[in-house]
mmCIF file with all atom_site columns, C-alpha atoms in Angstrom:
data_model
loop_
_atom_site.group_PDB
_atom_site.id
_atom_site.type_symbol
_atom_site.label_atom_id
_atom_site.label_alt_id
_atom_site.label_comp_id
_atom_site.label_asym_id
_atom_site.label_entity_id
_atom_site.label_seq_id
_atom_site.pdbx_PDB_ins_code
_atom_site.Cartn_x
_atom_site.Cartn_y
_atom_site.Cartn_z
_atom_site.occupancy
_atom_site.B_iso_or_equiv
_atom_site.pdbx_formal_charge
_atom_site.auth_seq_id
_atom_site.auth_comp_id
_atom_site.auth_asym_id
_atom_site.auth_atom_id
_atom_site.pdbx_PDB_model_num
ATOM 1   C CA . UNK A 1 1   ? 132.178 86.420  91.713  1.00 91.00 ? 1   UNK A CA 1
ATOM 2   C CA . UNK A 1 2   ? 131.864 88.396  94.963  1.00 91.00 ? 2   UNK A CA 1
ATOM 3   C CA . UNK A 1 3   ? 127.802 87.837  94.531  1.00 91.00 ? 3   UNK A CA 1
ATOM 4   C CA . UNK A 1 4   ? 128.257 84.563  93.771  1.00 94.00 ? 4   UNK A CA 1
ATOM 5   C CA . UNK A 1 5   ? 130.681 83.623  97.084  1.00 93.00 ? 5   UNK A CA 1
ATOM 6   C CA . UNK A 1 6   ? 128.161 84.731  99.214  1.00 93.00 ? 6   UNK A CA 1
ATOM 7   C CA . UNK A 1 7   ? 125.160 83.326  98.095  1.00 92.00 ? 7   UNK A CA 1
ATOM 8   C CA . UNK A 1 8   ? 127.205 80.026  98.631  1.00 90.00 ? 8   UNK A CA 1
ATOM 9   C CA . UNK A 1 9   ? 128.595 81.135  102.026 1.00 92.00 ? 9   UNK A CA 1
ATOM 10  C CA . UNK A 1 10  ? 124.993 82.346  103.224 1.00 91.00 ? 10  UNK A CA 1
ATOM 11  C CA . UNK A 1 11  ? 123.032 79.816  102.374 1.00 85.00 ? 11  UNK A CA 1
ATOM 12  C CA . UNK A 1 12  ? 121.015 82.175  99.955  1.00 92.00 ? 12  UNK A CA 1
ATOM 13  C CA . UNK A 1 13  ? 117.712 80.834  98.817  1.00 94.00 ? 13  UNK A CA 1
ATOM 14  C CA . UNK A 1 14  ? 115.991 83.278  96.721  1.00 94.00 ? 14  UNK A CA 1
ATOM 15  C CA . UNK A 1 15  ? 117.397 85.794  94.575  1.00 93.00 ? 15  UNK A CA 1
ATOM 16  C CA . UNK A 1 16  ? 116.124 88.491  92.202  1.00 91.00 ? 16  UNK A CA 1
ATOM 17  C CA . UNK A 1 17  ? 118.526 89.694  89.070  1.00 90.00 ? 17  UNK A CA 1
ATOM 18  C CA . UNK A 1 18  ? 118.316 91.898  85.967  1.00 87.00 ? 18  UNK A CA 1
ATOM 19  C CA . UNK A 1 19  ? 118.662 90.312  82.706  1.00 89.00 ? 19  UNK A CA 1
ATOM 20  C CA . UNK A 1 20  ? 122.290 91.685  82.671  1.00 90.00 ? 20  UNK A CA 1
ATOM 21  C CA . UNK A 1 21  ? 123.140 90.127  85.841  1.00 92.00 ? 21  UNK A CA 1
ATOM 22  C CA . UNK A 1 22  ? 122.695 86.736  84.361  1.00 93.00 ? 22  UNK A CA 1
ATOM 23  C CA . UNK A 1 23  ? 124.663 87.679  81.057  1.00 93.00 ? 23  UNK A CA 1
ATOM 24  C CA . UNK A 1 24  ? 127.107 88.924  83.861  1.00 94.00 ? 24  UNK A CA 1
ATOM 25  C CA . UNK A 1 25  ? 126.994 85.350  85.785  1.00 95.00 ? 25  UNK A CA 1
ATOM 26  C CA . UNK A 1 26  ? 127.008 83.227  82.532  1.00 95.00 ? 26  UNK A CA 1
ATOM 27  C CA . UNK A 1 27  ? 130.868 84.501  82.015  1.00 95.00 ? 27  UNK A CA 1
ATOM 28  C CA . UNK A 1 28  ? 131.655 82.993  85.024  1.00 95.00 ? 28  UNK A CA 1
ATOM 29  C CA . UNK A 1 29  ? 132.630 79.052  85.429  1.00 92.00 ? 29  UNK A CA 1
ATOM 30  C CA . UNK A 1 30  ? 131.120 77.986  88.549  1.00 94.00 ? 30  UNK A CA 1
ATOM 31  C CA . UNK A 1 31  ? 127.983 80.564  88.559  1.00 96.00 ? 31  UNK A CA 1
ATOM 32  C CA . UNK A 1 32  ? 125.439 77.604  87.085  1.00 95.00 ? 32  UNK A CA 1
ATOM 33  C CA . UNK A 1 33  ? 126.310 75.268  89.964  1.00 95.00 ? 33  UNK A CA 1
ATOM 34  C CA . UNK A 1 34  ? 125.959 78.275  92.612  1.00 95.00 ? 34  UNK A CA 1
ATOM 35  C CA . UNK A 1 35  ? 122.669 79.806  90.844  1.00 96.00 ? 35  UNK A CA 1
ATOM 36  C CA . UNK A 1 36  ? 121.163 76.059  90.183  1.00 95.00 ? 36  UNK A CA 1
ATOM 37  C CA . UNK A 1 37  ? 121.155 75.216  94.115  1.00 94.00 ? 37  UNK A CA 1
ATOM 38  C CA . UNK A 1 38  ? 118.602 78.279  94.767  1.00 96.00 ? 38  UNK A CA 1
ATOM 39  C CA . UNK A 1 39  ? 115.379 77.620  95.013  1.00 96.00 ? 39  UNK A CA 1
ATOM 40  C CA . UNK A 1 40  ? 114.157 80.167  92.558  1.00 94.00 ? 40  UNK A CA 1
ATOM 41  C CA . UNK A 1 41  ? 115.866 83.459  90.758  1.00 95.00 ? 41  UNK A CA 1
ATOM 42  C CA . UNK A 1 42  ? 113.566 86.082  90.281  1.00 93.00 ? 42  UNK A CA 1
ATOM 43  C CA . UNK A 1 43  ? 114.025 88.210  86.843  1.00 92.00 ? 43  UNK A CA 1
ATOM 44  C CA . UNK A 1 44  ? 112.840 91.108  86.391  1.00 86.00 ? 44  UNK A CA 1
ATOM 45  C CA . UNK A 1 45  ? 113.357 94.820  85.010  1.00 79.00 ? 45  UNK A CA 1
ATOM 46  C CA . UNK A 1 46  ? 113.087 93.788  81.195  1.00 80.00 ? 46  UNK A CA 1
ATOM 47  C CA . UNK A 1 47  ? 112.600 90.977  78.768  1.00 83.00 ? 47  UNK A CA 1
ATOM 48  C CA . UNK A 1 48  ? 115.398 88.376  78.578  1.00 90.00 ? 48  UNK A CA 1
ATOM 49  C CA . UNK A 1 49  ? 116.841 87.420  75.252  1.00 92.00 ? 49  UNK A CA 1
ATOM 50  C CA . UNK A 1 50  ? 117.584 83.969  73.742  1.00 95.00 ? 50  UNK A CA 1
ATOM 51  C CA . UNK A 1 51  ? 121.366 83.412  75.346  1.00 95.00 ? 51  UNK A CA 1
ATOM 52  C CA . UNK A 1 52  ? 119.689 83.817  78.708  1.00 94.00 ? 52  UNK A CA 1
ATOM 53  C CA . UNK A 1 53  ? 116.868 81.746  78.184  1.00 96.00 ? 53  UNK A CA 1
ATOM 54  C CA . UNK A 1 54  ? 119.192 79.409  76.642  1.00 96.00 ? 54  UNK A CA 1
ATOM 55  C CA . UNK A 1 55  ? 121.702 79.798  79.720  1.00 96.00 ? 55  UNK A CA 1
ATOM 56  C CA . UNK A 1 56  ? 118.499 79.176  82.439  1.00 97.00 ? 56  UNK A CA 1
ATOM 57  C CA . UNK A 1 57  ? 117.354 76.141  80.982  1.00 96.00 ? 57  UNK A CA 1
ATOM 58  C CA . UNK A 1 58  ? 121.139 74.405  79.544  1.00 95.00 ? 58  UNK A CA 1
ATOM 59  C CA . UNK A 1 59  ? 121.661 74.787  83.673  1.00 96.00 ? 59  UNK A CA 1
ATOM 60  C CA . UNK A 1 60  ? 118.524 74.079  85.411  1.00 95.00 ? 60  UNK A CA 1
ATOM 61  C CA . UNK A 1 61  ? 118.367 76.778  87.202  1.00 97.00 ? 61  UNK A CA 1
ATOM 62  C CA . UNK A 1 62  ? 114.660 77.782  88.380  1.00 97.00 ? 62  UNK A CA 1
ATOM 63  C CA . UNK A 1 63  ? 113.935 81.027  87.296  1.00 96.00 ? 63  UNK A CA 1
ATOM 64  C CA . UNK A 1 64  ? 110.892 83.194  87.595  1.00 95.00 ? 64  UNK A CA 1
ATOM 65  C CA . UNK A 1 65  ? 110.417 85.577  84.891  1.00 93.00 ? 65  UNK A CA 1
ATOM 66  C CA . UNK A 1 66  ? 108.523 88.614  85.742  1.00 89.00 ? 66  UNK A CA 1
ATOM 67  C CA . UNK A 1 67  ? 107.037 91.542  84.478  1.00 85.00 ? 67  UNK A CA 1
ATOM 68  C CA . UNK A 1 68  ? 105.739 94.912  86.307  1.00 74.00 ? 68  UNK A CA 1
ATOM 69  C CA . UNK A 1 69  ? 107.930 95.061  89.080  1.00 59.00 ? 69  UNK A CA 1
ATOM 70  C CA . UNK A 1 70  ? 107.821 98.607  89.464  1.00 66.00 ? 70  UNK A CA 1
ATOM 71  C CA . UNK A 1 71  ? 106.517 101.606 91.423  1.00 57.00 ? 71  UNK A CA 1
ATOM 72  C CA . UNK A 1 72  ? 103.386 101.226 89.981  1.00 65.00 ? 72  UNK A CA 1
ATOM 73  C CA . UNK A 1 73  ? 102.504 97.512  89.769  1.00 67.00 ? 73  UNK A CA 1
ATOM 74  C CA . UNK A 1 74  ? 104.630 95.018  91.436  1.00 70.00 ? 74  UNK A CA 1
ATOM 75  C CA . UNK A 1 75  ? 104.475 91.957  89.657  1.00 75.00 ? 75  UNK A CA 1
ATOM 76  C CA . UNK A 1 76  ? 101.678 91.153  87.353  1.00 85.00 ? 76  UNK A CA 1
ATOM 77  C CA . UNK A 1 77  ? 103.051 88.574  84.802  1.00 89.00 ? 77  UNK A CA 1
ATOM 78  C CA . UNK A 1 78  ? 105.560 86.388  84.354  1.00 92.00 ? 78  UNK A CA 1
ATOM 79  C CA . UNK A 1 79  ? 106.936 82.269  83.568  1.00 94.00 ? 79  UNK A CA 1
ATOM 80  C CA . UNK A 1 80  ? 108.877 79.897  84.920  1.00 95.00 ? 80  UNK A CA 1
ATOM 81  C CA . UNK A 1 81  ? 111.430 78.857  82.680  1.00 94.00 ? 81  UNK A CA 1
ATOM 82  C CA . UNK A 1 82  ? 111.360 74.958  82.915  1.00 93.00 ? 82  UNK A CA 1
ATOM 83  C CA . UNK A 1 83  ? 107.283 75.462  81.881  1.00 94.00 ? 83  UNK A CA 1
ATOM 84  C CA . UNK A 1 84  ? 108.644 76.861  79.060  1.00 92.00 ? 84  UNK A CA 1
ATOM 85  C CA . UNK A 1 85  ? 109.228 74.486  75.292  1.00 91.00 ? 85  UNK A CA 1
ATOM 86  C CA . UNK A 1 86  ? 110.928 76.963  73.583  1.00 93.00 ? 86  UNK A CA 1
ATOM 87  C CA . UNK A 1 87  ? 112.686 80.626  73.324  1.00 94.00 ? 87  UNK A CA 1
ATOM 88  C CA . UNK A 1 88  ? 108.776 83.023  72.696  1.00 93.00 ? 88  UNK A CA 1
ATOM 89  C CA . UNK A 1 89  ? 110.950 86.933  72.050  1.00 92.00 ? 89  UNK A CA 1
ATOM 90  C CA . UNK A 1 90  ? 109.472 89.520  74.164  1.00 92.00 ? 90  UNK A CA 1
ATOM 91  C CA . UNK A 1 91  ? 107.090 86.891  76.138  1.00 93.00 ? 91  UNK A CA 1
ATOM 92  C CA . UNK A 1 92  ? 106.042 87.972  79.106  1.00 91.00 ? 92  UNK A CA 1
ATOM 93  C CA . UNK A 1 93  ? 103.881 85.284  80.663  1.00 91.00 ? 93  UNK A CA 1
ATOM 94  C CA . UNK A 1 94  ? 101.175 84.906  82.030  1.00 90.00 ? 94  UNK A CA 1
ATOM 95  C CA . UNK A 1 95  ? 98.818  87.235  84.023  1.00 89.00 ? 95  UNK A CA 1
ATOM 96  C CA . UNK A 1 96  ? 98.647  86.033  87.549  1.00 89.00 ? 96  UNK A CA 1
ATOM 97  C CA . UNK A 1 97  ? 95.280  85.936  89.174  1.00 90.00 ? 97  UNK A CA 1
ATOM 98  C CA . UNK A 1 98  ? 92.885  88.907  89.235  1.00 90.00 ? 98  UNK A CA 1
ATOM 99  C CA . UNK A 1 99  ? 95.050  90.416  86.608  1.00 90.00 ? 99  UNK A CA 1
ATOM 100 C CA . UNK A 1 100 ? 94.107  91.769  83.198  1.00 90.00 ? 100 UNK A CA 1
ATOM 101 C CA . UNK A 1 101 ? 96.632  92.413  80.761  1.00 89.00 ? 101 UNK A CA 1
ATOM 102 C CA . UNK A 1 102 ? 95.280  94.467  77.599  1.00 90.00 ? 102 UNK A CA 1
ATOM 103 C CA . UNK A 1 103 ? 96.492  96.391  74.755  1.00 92.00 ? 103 UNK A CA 1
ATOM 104 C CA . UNK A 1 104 ? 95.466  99.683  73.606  1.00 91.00 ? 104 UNK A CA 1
ATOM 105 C CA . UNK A 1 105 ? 96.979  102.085 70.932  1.00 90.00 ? 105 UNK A CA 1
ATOM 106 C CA . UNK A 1 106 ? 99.923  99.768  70.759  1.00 91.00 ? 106 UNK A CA 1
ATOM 107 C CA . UNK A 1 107 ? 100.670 99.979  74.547  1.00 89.00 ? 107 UNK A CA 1
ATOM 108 C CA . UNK A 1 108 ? 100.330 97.457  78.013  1.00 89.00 ? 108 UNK A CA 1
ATOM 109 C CA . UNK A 1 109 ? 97.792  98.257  79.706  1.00 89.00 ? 109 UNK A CA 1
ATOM 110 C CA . UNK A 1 110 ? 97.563  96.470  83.343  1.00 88.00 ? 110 UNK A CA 1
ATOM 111 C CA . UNK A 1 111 ? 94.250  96.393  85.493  1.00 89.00 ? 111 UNK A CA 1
ATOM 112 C CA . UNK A 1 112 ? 94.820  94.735  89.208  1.00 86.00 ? 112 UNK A CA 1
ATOM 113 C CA . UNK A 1 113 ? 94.246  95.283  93.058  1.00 83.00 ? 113 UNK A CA 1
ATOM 114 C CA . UNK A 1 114 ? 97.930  95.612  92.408  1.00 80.00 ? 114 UNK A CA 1
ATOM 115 C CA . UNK A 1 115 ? 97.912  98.943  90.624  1.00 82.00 ? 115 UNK A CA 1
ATOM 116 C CA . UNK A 1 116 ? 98.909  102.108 92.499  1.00 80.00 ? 116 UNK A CA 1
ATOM 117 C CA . UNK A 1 117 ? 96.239  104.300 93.528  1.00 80.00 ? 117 UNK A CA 1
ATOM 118 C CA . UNK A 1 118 ? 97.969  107.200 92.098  1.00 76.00 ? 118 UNK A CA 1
ATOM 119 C CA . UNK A 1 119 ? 100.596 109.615 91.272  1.00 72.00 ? 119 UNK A CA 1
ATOM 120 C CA . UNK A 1 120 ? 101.120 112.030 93.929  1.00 73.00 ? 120 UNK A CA 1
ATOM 121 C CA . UNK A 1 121 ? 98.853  115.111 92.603  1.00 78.00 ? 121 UNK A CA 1
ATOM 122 C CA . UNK A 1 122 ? 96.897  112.820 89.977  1.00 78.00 ? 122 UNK A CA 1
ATOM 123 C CA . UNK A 1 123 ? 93.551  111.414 89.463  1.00 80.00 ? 123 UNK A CA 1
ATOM 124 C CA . UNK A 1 124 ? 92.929  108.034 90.732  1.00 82.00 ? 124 UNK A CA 1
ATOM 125 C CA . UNK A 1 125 ? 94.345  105.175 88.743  1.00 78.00 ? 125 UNK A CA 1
ATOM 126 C CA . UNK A 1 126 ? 91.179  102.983 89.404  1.00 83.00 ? 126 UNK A CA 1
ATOM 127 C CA . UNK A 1 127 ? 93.542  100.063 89.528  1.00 84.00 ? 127 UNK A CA 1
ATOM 128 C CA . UNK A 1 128 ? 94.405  100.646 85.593  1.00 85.00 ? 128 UNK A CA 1
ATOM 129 C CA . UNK A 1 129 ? 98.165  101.340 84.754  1.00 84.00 ? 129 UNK A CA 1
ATOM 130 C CA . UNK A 1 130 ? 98.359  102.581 81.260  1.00 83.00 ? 130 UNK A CA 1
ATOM 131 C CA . UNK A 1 131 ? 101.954 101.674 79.984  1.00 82.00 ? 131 UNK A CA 1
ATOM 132 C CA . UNK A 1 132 ? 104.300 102.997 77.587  1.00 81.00 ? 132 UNK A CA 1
ATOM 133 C CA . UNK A 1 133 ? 105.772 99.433  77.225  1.00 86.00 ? 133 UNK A CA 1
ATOM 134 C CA . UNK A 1 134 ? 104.672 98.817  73.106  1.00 90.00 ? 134 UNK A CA 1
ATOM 135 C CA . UNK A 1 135 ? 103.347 95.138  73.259  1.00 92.00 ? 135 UNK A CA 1
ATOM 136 C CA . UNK A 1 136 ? 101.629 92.538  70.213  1.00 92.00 ? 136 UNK A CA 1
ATOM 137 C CA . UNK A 1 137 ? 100.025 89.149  70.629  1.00 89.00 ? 137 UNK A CA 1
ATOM 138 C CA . UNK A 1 138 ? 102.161 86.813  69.066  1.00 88.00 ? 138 UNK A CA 1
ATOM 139 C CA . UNK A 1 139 ? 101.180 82.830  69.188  1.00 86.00 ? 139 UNK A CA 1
ATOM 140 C CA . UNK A 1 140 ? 98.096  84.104  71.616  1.00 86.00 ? 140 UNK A CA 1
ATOM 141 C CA . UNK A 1 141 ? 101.105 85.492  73.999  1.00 90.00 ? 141 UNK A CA 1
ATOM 142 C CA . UNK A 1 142 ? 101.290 88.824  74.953  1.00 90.00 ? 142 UNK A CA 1
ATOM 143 C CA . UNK A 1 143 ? 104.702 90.161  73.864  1.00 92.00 ? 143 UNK A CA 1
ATOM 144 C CA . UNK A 1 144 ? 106.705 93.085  74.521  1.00 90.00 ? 144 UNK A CA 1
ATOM 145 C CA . UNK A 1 145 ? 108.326 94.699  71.248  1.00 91.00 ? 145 UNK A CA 1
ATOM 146 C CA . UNK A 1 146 ? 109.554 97.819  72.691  1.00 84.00 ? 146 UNK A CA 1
ATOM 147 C CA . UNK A 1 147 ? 108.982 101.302 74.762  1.00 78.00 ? 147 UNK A CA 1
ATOM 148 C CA . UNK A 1 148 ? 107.258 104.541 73.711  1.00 71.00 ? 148 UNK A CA 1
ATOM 149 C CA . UNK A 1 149 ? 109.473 106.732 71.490  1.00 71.00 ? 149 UNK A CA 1
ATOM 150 C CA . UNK A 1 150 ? 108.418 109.572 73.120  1.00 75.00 ? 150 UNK A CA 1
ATOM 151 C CA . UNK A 1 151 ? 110.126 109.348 76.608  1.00 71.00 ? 151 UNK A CA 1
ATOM 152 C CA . UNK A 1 152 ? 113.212 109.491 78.027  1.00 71.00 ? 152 UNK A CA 1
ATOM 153 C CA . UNK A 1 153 ? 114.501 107.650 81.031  1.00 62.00 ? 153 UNK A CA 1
ATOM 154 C CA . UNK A 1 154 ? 116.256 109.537 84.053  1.00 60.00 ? 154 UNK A CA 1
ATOM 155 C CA . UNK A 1 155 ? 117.343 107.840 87.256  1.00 51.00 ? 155 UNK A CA 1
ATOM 156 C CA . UNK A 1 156 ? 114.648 105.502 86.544  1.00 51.00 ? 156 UNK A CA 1
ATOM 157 C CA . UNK A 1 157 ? 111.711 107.559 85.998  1.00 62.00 ? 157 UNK A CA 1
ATOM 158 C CA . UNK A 1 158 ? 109.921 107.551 82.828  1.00 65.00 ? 158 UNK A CA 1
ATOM 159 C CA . UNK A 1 159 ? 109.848 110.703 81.481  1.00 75.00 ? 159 UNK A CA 1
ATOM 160 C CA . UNK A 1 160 ? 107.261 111.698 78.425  1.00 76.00 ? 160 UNK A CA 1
ATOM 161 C CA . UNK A 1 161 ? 109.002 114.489 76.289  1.00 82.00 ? 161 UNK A CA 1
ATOM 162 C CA . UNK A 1 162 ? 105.337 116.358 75.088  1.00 82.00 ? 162 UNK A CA 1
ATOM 163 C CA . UNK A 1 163 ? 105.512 116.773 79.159  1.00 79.00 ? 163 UNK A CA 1
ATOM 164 C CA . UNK A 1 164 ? 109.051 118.318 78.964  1.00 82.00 ? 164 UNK A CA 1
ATOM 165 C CA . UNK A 1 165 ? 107.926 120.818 75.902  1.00 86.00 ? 165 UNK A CA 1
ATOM 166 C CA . UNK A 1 166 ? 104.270 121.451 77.568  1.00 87.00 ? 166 UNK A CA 1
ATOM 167 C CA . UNK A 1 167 ? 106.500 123.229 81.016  1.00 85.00 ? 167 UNK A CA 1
#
């Protein structure tokens, strides 16, 4: 509610959220009429699920949703939600220009300008970042279905665990 106050109070414009913020803000009464006036909510951080989808579109409210905001490539993918006819699970939209999106061995694999050059001590990336996001093409839509067993998650950082046992 605090959020909410002062995106009213500030004039706020443009706002980005994580899918839980928005399950946060749909338990709130008057959150649709605050998040509706913005001009557009960036999402981001992982795949929404129906209820929000469902939430965004029952209350108009202009969202982006994006994929690859991260360390290594900001934003490479993504929908608006009124473009959208129906609920796709684990869509992630659509590349955005001079961006390939490709899977191999299961896994995202994202080629753009965009890309990091590298991880500190690392060969160079040559604008490739090879995922452990597990992805299919459903309908002709690239779809996320999940992350790499293998790795563990600590303060944000993607850890692989054959990288724990190799040291």
């Amino acid at each position: 509610e605090k959020t909410l106050n002062i995106i009213s109070e500030k004039t706020v414009t443009c706002m980005s959220a994580v899918p839980k913020m928005i399950y946060d803000y749909s338990q709130i009464t008057f959150a649709e009429n605050v998040l509706s006036k913005l001009k557009f909510l960036l999402i981001g951080g992982d795949v929404i699920n129906q209820n929000h989808y469902n939430y965004l579109k029952r209350n108009k409210i202009n969202a982006y949703i994006s994929y690859g905001a991260t360390e290594t490539s900001s934003s490479v993918v993504g929908y608006w939600i009124y473009k959208q006819k129906e609920y796709l699970r684990g869509f992630l939209g659509v590349a955005h220009p001079n961006v390939k999106l490709t899977i191999k061995d299961g896994c995202i694999n994202i080629k753009s300008n965009t890309v990091m050059k590298k991880y500190c001590g690392s060969p160079l990336a040559n604008n490739i970042y090879r995922s452990t996001d597990k992805a299919e093409i459903i309908s002709n839509n690239v779809c996320f279905v999940g992350r790499d067993v293998h790795q563990i998650v600590s303060g944000g950082e993607n850890i692989n665990l054959q990288y724990i046992q190799n040291h």
